mmCIF file of C-alpha atoms in Angstrom:
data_model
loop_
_atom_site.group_PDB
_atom_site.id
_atom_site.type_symbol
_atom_site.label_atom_id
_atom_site.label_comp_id
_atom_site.label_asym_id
_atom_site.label_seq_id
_atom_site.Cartn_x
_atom_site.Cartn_y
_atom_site.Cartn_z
ATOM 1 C CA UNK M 1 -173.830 30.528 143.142
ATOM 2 C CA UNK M 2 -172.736 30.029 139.736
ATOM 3 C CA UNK M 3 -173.070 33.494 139.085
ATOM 4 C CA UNK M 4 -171.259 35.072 142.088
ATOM 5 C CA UNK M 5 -168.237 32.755 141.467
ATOM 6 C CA UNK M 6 -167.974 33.908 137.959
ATOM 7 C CA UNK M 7 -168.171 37.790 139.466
ATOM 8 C CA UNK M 8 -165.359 36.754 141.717
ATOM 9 C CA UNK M 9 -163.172 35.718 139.082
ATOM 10 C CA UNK M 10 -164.435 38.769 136.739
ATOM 11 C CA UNK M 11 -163.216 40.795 140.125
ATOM 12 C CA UNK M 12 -159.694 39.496 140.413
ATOM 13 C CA UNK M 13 -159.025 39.128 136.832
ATOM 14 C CA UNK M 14 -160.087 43.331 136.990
ATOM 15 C CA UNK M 15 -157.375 43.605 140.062
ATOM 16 C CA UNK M 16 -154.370 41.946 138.774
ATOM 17 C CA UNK M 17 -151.712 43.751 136.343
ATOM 18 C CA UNK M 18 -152.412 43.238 132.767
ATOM 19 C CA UNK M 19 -149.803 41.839 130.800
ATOM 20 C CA UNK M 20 -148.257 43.563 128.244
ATOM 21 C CA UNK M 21 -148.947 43.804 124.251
ATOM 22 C CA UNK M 22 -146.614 42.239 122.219
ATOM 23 C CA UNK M 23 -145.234 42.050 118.599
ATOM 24 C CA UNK M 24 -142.207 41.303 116.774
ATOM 25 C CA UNK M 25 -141.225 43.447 114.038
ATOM 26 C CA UNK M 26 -138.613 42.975 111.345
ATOM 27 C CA UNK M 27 -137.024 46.714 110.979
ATOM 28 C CA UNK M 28 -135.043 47.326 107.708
ATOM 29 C CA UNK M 29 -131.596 48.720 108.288
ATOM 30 C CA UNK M 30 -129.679 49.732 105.474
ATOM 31 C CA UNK M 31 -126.416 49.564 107.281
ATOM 32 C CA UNK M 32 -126.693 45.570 107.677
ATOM 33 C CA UNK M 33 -127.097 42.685 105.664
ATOM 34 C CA UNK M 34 -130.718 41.716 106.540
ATOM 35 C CA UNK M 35 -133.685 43.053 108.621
ATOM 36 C CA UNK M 36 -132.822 43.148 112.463
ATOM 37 C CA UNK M 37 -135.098 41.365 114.820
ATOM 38 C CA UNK M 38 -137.040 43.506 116.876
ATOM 39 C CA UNK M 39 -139.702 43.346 119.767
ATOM 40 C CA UNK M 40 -142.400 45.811 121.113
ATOM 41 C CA UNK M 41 -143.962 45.406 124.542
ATOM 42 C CA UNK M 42 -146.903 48.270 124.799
ATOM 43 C CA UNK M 43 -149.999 48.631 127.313
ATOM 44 C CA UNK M 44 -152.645 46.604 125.674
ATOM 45 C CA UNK M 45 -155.851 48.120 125.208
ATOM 46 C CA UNK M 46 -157.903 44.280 124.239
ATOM 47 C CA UNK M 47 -157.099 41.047 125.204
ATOM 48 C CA UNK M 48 -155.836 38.463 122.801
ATOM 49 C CA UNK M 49 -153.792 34.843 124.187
ATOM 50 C CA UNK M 50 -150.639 34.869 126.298
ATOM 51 C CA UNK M 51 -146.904 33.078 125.156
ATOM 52 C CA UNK M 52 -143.832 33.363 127.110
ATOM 53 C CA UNK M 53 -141.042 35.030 125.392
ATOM 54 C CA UNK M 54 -137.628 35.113 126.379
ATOM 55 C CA UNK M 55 -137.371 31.225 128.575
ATOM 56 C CA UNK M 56 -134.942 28.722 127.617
ATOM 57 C CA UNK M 57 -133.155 26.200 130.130
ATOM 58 C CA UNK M 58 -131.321 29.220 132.059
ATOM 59 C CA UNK M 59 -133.913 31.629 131.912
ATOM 60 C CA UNK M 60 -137.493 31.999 133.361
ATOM 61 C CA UNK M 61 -138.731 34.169 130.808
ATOM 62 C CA UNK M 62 -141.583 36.623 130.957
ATOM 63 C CA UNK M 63 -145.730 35.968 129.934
ATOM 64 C CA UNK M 64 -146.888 38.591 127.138
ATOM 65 C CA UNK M 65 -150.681 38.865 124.614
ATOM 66 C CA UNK M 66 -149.651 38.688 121.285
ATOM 67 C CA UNK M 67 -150.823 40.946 119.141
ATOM 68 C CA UNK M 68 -153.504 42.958 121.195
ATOM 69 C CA UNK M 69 -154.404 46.159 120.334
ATOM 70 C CA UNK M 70 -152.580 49.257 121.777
ATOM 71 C CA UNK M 71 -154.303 51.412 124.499
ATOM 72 C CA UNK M 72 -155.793 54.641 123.973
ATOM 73 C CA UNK M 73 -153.381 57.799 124.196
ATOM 74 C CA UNK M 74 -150.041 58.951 123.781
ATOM 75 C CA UNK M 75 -147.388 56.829 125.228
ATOM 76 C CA UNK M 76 -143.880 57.348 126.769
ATOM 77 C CA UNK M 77 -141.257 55.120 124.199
ATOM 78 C CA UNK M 78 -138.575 54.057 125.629
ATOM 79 C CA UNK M 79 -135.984 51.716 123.231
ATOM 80 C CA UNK M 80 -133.579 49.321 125.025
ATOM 81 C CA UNK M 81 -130.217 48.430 123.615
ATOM 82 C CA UNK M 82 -128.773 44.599 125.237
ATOM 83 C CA UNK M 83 -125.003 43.844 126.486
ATOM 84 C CA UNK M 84 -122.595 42.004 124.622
ATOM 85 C CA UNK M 85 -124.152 38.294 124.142
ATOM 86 C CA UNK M 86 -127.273 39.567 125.256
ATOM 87 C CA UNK M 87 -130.509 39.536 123.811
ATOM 88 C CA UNK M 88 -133.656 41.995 123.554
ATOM 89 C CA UNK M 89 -136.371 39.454 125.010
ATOM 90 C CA UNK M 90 -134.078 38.352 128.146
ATOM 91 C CA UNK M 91 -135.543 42.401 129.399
ATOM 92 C CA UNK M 92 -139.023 41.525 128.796
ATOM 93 C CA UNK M 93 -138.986 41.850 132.720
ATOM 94 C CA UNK M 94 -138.113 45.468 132.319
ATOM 95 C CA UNK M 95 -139.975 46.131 129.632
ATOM 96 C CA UNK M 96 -143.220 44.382 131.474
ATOM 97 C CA UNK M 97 -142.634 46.877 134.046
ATOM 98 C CA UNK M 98 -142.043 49.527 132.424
ATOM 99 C CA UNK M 99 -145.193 48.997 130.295
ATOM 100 C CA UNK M 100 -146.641 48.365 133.167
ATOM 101 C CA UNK M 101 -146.277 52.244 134.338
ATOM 102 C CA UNK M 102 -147.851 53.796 130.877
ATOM 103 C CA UNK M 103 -144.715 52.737 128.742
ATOM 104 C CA UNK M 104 -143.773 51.782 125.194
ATOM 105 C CA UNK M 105 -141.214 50.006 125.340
ATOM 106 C CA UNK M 106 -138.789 48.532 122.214
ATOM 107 C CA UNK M 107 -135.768 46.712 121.078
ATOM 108 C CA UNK M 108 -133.741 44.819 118.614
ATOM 109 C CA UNK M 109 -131.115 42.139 119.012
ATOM 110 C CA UNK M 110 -127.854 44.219 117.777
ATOM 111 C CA UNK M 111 -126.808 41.834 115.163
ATOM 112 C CA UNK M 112 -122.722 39.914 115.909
ATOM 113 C CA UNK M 113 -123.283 40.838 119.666
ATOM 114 C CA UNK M 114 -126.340 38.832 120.439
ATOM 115 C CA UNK M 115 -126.680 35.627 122.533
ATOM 116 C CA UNK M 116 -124.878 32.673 120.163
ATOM 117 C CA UNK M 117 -123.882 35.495 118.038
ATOM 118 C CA UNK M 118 -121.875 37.597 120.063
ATOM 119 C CA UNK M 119 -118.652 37.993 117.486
ATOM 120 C CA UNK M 120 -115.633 40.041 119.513
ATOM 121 C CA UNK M 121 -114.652 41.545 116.123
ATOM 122 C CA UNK M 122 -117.836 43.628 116.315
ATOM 123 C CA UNK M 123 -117.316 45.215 119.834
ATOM 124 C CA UNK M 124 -115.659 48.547 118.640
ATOM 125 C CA UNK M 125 -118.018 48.839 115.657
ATOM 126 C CA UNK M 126 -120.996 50.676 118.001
ATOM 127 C CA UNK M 127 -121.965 52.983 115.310
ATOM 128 C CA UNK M 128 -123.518 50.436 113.924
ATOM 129 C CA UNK M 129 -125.818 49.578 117.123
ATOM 130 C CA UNK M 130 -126.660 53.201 116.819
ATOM 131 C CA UNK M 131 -127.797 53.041 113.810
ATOM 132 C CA UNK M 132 -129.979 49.890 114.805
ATOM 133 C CA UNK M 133 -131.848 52.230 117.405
ATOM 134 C CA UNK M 134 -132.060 54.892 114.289
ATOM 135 C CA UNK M 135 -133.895 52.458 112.456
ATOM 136 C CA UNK M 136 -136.261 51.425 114.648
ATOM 137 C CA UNK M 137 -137.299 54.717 115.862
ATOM 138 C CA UNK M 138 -138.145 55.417 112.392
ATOM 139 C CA UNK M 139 -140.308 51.856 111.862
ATOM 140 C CA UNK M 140 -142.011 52.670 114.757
ATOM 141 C CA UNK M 141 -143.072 56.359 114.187
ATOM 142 C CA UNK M 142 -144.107 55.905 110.864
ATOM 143 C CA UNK M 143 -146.304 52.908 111.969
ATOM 144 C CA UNK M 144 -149.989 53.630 111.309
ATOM 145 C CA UNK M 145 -150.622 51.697 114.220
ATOM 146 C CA UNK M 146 -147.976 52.288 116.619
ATOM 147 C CA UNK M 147 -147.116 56.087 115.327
ATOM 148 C CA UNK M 148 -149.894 57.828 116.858
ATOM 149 C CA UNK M 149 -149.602 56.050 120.268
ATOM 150 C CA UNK M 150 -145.739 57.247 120.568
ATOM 151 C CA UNK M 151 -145.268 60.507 122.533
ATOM 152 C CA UNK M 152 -142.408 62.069 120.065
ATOM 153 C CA UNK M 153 -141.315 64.528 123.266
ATOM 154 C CA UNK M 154 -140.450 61.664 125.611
ATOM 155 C CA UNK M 155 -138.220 59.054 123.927
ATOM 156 C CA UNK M 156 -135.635 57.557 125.949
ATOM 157 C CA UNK M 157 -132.674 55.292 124.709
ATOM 158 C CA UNK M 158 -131.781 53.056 127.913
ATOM 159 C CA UNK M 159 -129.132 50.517 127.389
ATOM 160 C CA UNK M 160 -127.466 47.648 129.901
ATOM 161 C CA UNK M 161 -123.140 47.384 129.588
ATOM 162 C CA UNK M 162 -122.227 47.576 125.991
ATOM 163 C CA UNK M 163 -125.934 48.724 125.441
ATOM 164 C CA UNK M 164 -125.134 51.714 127.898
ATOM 165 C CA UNK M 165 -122.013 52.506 125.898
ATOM 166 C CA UNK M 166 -124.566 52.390 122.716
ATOM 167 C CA UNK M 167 -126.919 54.718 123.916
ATOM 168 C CA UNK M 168 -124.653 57.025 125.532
ATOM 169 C CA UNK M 169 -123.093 57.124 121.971
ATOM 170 C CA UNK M 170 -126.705 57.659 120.522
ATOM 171 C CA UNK M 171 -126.829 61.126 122.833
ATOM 172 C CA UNK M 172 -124.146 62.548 121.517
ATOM 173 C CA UNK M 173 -120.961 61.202 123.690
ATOM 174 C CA UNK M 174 -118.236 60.416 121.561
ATOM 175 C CA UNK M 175 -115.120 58.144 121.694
ATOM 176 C CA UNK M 176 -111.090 58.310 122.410
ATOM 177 C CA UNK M 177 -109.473 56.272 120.335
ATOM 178 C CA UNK M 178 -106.195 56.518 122.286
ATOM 179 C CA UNK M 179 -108.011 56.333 125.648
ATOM 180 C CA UNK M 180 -109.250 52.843 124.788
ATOM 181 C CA UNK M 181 -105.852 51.623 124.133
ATOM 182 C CA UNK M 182 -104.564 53.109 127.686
ATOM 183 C CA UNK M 183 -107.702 51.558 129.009
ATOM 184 C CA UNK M 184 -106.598 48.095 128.103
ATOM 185 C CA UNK M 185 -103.350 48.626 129.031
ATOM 186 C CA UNK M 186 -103.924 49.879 132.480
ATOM 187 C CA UNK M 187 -107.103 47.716 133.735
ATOM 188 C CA UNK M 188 -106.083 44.415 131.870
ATOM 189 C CA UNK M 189 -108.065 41.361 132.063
ATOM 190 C CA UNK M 190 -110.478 43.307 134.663
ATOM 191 C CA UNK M 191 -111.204 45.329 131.488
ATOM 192 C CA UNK M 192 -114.190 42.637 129.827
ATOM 193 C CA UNK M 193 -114.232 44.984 126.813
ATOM 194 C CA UNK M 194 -110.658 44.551 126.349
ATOM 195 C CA UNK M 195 -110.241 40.749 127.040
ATOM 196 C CA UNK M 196 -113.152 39.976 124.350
ATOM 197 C CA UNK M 197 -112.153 42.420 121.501
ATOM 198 C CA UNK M 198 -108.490 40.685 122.191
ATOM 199 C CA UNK M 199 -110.176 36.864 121.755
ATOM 200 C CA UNK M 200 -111.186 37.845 118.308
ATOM 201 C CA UNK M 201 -107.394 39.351 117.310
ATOM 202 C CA UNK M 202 -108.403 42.839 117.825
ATOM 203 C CA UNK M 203 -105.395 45.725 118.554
ATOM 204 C CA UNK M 204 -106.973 48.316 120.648
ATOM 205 C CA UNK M 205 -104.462 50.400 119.052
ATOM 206 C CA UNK M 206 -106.126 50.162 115.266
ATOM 207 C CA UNK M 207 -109.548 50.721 115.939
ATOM 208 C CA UNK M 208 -112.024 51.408 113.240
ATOM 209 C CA UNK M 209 -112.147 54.705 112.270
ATOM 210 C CA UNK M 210 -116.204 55.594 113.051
ATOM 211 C CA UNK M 211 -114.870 54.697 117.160
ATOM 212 C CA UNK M 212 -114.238 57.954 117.256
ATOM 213 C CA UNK M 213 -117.564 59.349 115.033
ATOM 214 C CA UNK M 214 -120.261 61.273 115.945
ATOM 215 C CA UNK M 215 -122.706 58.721 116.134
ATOM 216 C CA UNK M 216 -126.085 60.845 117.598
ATOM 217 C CA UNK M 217 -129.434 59.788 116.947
ATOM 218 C CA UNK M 218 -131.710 62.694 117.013
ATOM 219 C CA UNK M 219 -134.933 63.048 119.149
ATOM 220 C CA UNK M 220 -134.409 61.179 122.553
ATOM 221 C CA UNK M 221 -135.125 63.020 125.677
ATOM 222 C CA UNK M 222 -133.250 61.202 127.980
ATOM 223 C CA UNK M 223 -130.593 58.970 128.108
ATOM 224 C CA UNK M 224 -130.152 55.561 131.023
ATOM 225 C CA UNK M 225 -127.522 53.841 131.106
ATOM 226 C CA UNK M 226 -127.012 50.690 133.535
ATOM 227 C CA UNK M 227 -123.294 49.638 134.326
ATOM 228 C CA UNK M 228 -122.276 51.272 130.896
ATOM 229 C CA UNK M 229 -119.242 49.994 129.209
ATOM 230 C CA UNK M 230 -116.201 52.341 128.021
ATOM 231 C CA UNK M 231 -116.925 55.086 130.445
ATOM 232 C CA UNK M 232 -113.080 55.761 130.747
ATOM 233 C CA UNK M 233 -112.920 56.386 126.827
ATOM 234 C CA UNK M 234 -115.580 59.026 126.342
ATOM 235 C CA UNK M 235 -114.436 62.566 125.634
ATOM 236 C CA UNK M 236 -114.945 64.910 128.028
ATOM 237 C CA UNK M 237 -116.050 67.531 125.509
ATOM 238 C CA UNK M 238 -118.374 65.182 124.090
ATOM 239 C CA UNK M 239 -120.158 64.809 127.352
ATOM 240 C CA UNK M 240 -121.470 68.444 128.159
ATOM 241 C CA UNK M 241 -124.594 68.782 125.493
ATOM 242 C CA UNK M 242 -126.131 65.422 126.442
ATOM 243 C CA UNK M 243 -129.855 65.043 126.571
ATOM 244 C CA UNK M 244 -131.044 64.613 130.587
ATOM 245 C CA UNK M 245 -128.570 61.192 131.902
ATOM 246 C CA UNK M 246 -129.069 59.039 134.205
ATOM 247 C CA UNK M 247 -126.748 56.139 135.132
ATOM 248 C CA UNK M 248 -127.160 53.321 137.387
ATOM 249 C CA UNK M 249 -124.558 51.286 138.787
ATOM 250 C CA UNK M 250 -125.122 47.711 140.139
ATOM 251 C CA UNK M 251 -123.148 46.572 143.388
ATOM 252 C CA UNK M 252 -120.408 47.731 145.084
ATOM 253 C CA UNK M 253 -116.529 47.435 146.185
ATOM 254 C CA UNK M 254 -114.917 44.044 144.838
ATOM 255 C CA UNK M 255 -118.362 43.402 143.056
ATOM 256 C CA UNK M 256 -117.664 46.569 141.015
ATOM 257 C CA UNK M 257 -113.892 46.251 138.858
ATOM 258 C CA UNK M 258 -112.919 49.843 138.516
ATOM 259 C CA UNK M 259 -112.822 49.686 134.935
ATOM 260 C CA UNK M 260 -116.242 49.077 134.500
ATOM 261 C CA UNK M 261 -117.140 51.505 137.420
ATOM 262 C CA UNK M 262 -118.914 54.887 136.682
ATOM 263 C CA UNK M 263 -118.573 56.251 140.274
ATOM 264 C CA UNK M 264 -115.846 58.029 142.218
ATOM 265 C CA UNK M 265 -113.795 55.005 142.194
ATOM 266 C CA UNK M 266 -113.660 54.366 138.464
ATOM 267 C CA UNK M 267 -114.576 56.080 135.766
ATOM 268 C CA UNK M 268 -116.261 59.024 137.697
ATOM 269 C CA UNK M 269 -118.394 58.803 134.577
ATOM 270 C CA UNK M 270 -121.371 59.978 136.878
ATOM 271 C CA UNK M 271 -119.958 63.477 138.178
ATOM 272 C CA UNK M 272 -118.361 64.010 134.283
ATOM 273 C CA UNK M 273 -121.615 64.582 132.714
ATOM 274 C CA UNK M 274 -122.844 68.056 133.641
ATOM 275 C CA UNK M 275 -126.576 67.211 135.496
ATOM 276 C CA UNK M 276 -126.651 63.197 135.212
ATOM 277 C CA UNK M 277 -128.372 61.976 138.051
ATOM 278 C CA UNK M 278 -126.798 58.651 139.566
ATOM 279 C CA UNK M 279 -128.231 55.497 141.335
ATOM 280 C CA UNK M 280 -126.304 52.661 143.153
ATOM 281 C CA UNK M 281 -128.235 49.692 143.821
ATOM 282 C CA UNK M 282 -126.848 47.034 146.196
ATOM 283 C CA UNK M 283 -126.967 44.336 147.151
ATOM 284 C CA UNK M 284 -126.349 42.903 143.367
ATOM 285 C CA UNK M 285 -124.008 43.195 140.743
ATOM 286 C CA UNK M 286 -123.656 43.246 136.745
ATOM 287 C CA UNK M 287 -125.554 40.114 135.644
ATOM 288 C CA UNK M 288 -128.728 41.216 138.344
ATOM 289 C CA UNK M 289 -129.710 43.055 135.801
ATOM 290 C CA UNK M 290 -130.557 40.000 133.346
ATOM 291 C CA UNK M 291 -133.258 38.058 133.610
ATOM 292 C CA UNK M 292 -134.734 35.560 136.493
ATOM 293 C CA UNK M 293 -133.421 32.411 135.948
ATOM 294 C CA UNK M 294 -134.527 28.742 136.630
ATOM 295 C CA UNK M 295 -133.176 26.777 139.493
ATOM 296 C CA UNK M 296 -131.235 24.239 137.467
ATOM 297 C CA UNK M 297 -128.931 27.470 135.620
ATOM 298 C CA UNK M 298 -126.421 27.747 137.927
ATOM 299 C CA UNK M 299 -125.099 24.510 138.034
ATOM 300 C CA UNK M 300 -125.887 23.962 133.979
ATOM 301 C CA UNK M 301 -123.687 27.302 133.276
ATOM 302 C CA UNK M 302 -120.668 26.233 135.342
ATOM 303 C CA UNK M 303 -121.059 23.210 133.655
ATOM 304 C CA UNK M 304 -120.626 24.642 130.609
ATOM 305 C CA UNK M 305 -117.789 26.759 131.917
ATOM 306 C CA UNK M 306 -119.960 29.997 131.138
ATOM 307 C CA UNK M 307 -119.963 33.084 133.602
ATOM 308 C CA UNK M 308 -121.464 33.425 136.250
ATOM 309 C CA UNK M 309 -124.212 35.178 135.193
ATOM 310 C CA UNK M 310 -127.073 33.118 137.348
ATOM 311 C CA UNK M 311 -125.109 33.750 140.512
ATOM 312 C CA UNK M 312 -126.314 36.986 142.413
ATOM 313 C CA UNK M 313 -123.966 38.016 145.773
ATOM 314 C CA UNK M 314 -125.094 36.915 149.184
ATOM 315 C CA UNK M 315 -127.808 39.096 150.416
ATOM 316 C CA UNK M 316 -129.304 39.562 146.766
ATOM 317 C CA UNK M 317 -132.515 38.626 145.526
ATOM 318 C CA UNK M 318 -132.947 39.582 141.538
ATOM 319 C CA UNK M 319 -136.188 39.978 141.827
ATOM 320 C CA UNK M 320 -135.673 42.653 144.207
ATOM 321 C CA UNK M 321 -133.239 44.332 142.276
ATOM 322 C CA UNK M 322 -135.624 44.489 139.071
ATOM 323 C CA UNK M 323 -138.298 45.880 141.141
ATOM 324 C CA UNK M 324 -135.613 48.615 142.295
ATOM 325 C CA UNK M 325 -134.367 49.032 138.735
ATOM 326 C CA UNK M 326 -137.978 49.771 137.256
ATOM 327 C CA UNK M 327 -139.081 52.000 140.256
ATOM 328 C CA UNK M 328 -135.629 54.068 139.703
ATOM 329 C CA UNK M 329 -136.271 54.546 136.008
ATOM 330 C CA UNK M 330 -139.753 55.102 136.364
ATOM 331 C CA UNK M 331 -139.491 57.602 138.845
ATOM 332 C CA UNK M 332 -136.707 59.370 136.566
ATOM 333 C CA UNK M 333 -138.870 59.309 133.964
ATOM 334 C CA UNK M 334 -141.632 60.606 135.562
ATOM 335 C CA UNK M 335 -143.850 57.441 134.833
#
């Protein structure tokens, strides 16, 4: 008896999803002061003991092996670049899914925009996010251990708001310096962007002069970007030589404020790059795309008098959304 109920638990233990390898990794970055923080989800190929990562009081948080070594093969890498306040282990739930599908997946917390340390003086200043996905690529391809596992044909930079601004950047798009300032003008305090920058004394009219750079990082292979920010300042010209885009949008009508829309009602963002391939996923809206969160965080945020950003529309379920989100970039990815 003894022996068929340990077979039964070797059996479902065999069934169920493994969870993902994990590692943080300090990545040095010229550009800034210190090492940036950084975190690497990856299919594990041993098994080691499981932490959750990413759960405070709002937040549910994801379960991850620390440490375990990588599985066999080459591996898809995908690098993730976080909103404005965000931070990188809040998407452990699409990294576990993506990992989940063959992936690599990687990130660091952009320093001045993370969560407690989101500064509104930084928000023009994306060059400098690009270079944090620069210098991770290169920790992580010249890793002994995680090097050989990366497939250097299939990198993908995917980024959520601010983070899709960043990695839209990172292909190649470039920025109107001029635009921005219209932007503000026209869209107001439905422009986010606009209404931060402004908390921290910032002109939209004397922007830093690398706004307008060329701030590419070489090598990716596609390019996903979910509810990006700034889609109205990009340069058309800028936009035709893109590695393969795709760009998600999350919700629709009021849900959606037209300055932070990339369809035909906004930005148009999505029929402005020459082959992008676009998703809308509804019901949901901006802050579906961060992670699950605890039953007491709605009430605790408005509390607080933070956003919304526990609230999902009527007829949402996050966890339905996710699953939507990681079948949609899977499936573009050919995972």
């Amino acid at each position: 008896m003894k022996s068929l109920i340990a077979l039964l638990l070797l059996t479902t233990t065999a069934m169920a999803d493994p969870l993902p390898g994990f590692d943080h990794l300090a990545v040095d970055a010229p550009h800034r002061p210190r090492p940036l923080e950084a975190s690497i989800w990856y299919p594990a190929g041993s098994e080691t003991y499981t932490v959750p990562i990413g759960n405070n009081p709002a937040f549910v948080g994801t379960m991850v092996q620390v440490g375990t070594a990588i599985a066999q093969g080459r591996h898809p890498l995908v690098i993730l670049s976080h909103g404005s306040g965000g931070n990188i282990e809040n998407l452990g739930w699409l990294a576990e899914g993506l990992v989940a599908k063959g992936a690599i997946v990687a990130g660091v917390n952009h320093p001045g925009a993370t969560s407690g340390d989101s500064s509104p003086r930084q928000l023009p200043h994306i060059i400098d996010r690009t270079q944090d996905l620069a210098a991770l690529i290169k920790i992580l391809t010249g890793d002994p251990t995680f090097g050989p596992a990366i497939d250097p044909d299939n990198v993908t930079a995917l980024g959520f708001s601010l983070g899709g601004a960043t990695v839209l950047a990172a292909g190649g798009a470039r920025f109107d310096a001029p635009a921005f300032a219209a932007y503000c003008d026209r869209y107001g305090k439905d422009a986010s962007e606009c209404v931060f920058f402004a908390l921290g004394g910032g002109d939209p009219r004397t922007l830093p002069n690398s706004f307008e750079g060329d701030m590419t990082v070489p090598g990716f292979a596609h390019i996903i970007a979910v509810d990006p920010a700034l889609g109205h300042v990009l340069k058309d010209d800028s936009l035709t030589h893109l590695p393969k885009v795709h760009l998600i949008k999350l919700g629709e009508g009021d849900l959606v404020p037209p300055a932070r829309d990339i369809g035909p009602d906004g930005s148009k963002l999505a029929a402005r790059i020459p082959g992008a391939t676009y998703t809308n996923i509804t019901p949901g809206w901006h802050f579906s795309f961060l992670g699950l969160c605890t039953p007491d965080a709605p009430a605790m945020l408005e509390a607080e008098g933070e956003d919304p950003i526990c609230d999902d529309p009527e007829g949402a379920d996050r966890a339905t959304v996710h699953g939507q989100i990681i079948a949609d970039i899977a499936t573009q990815l050919g995972l």
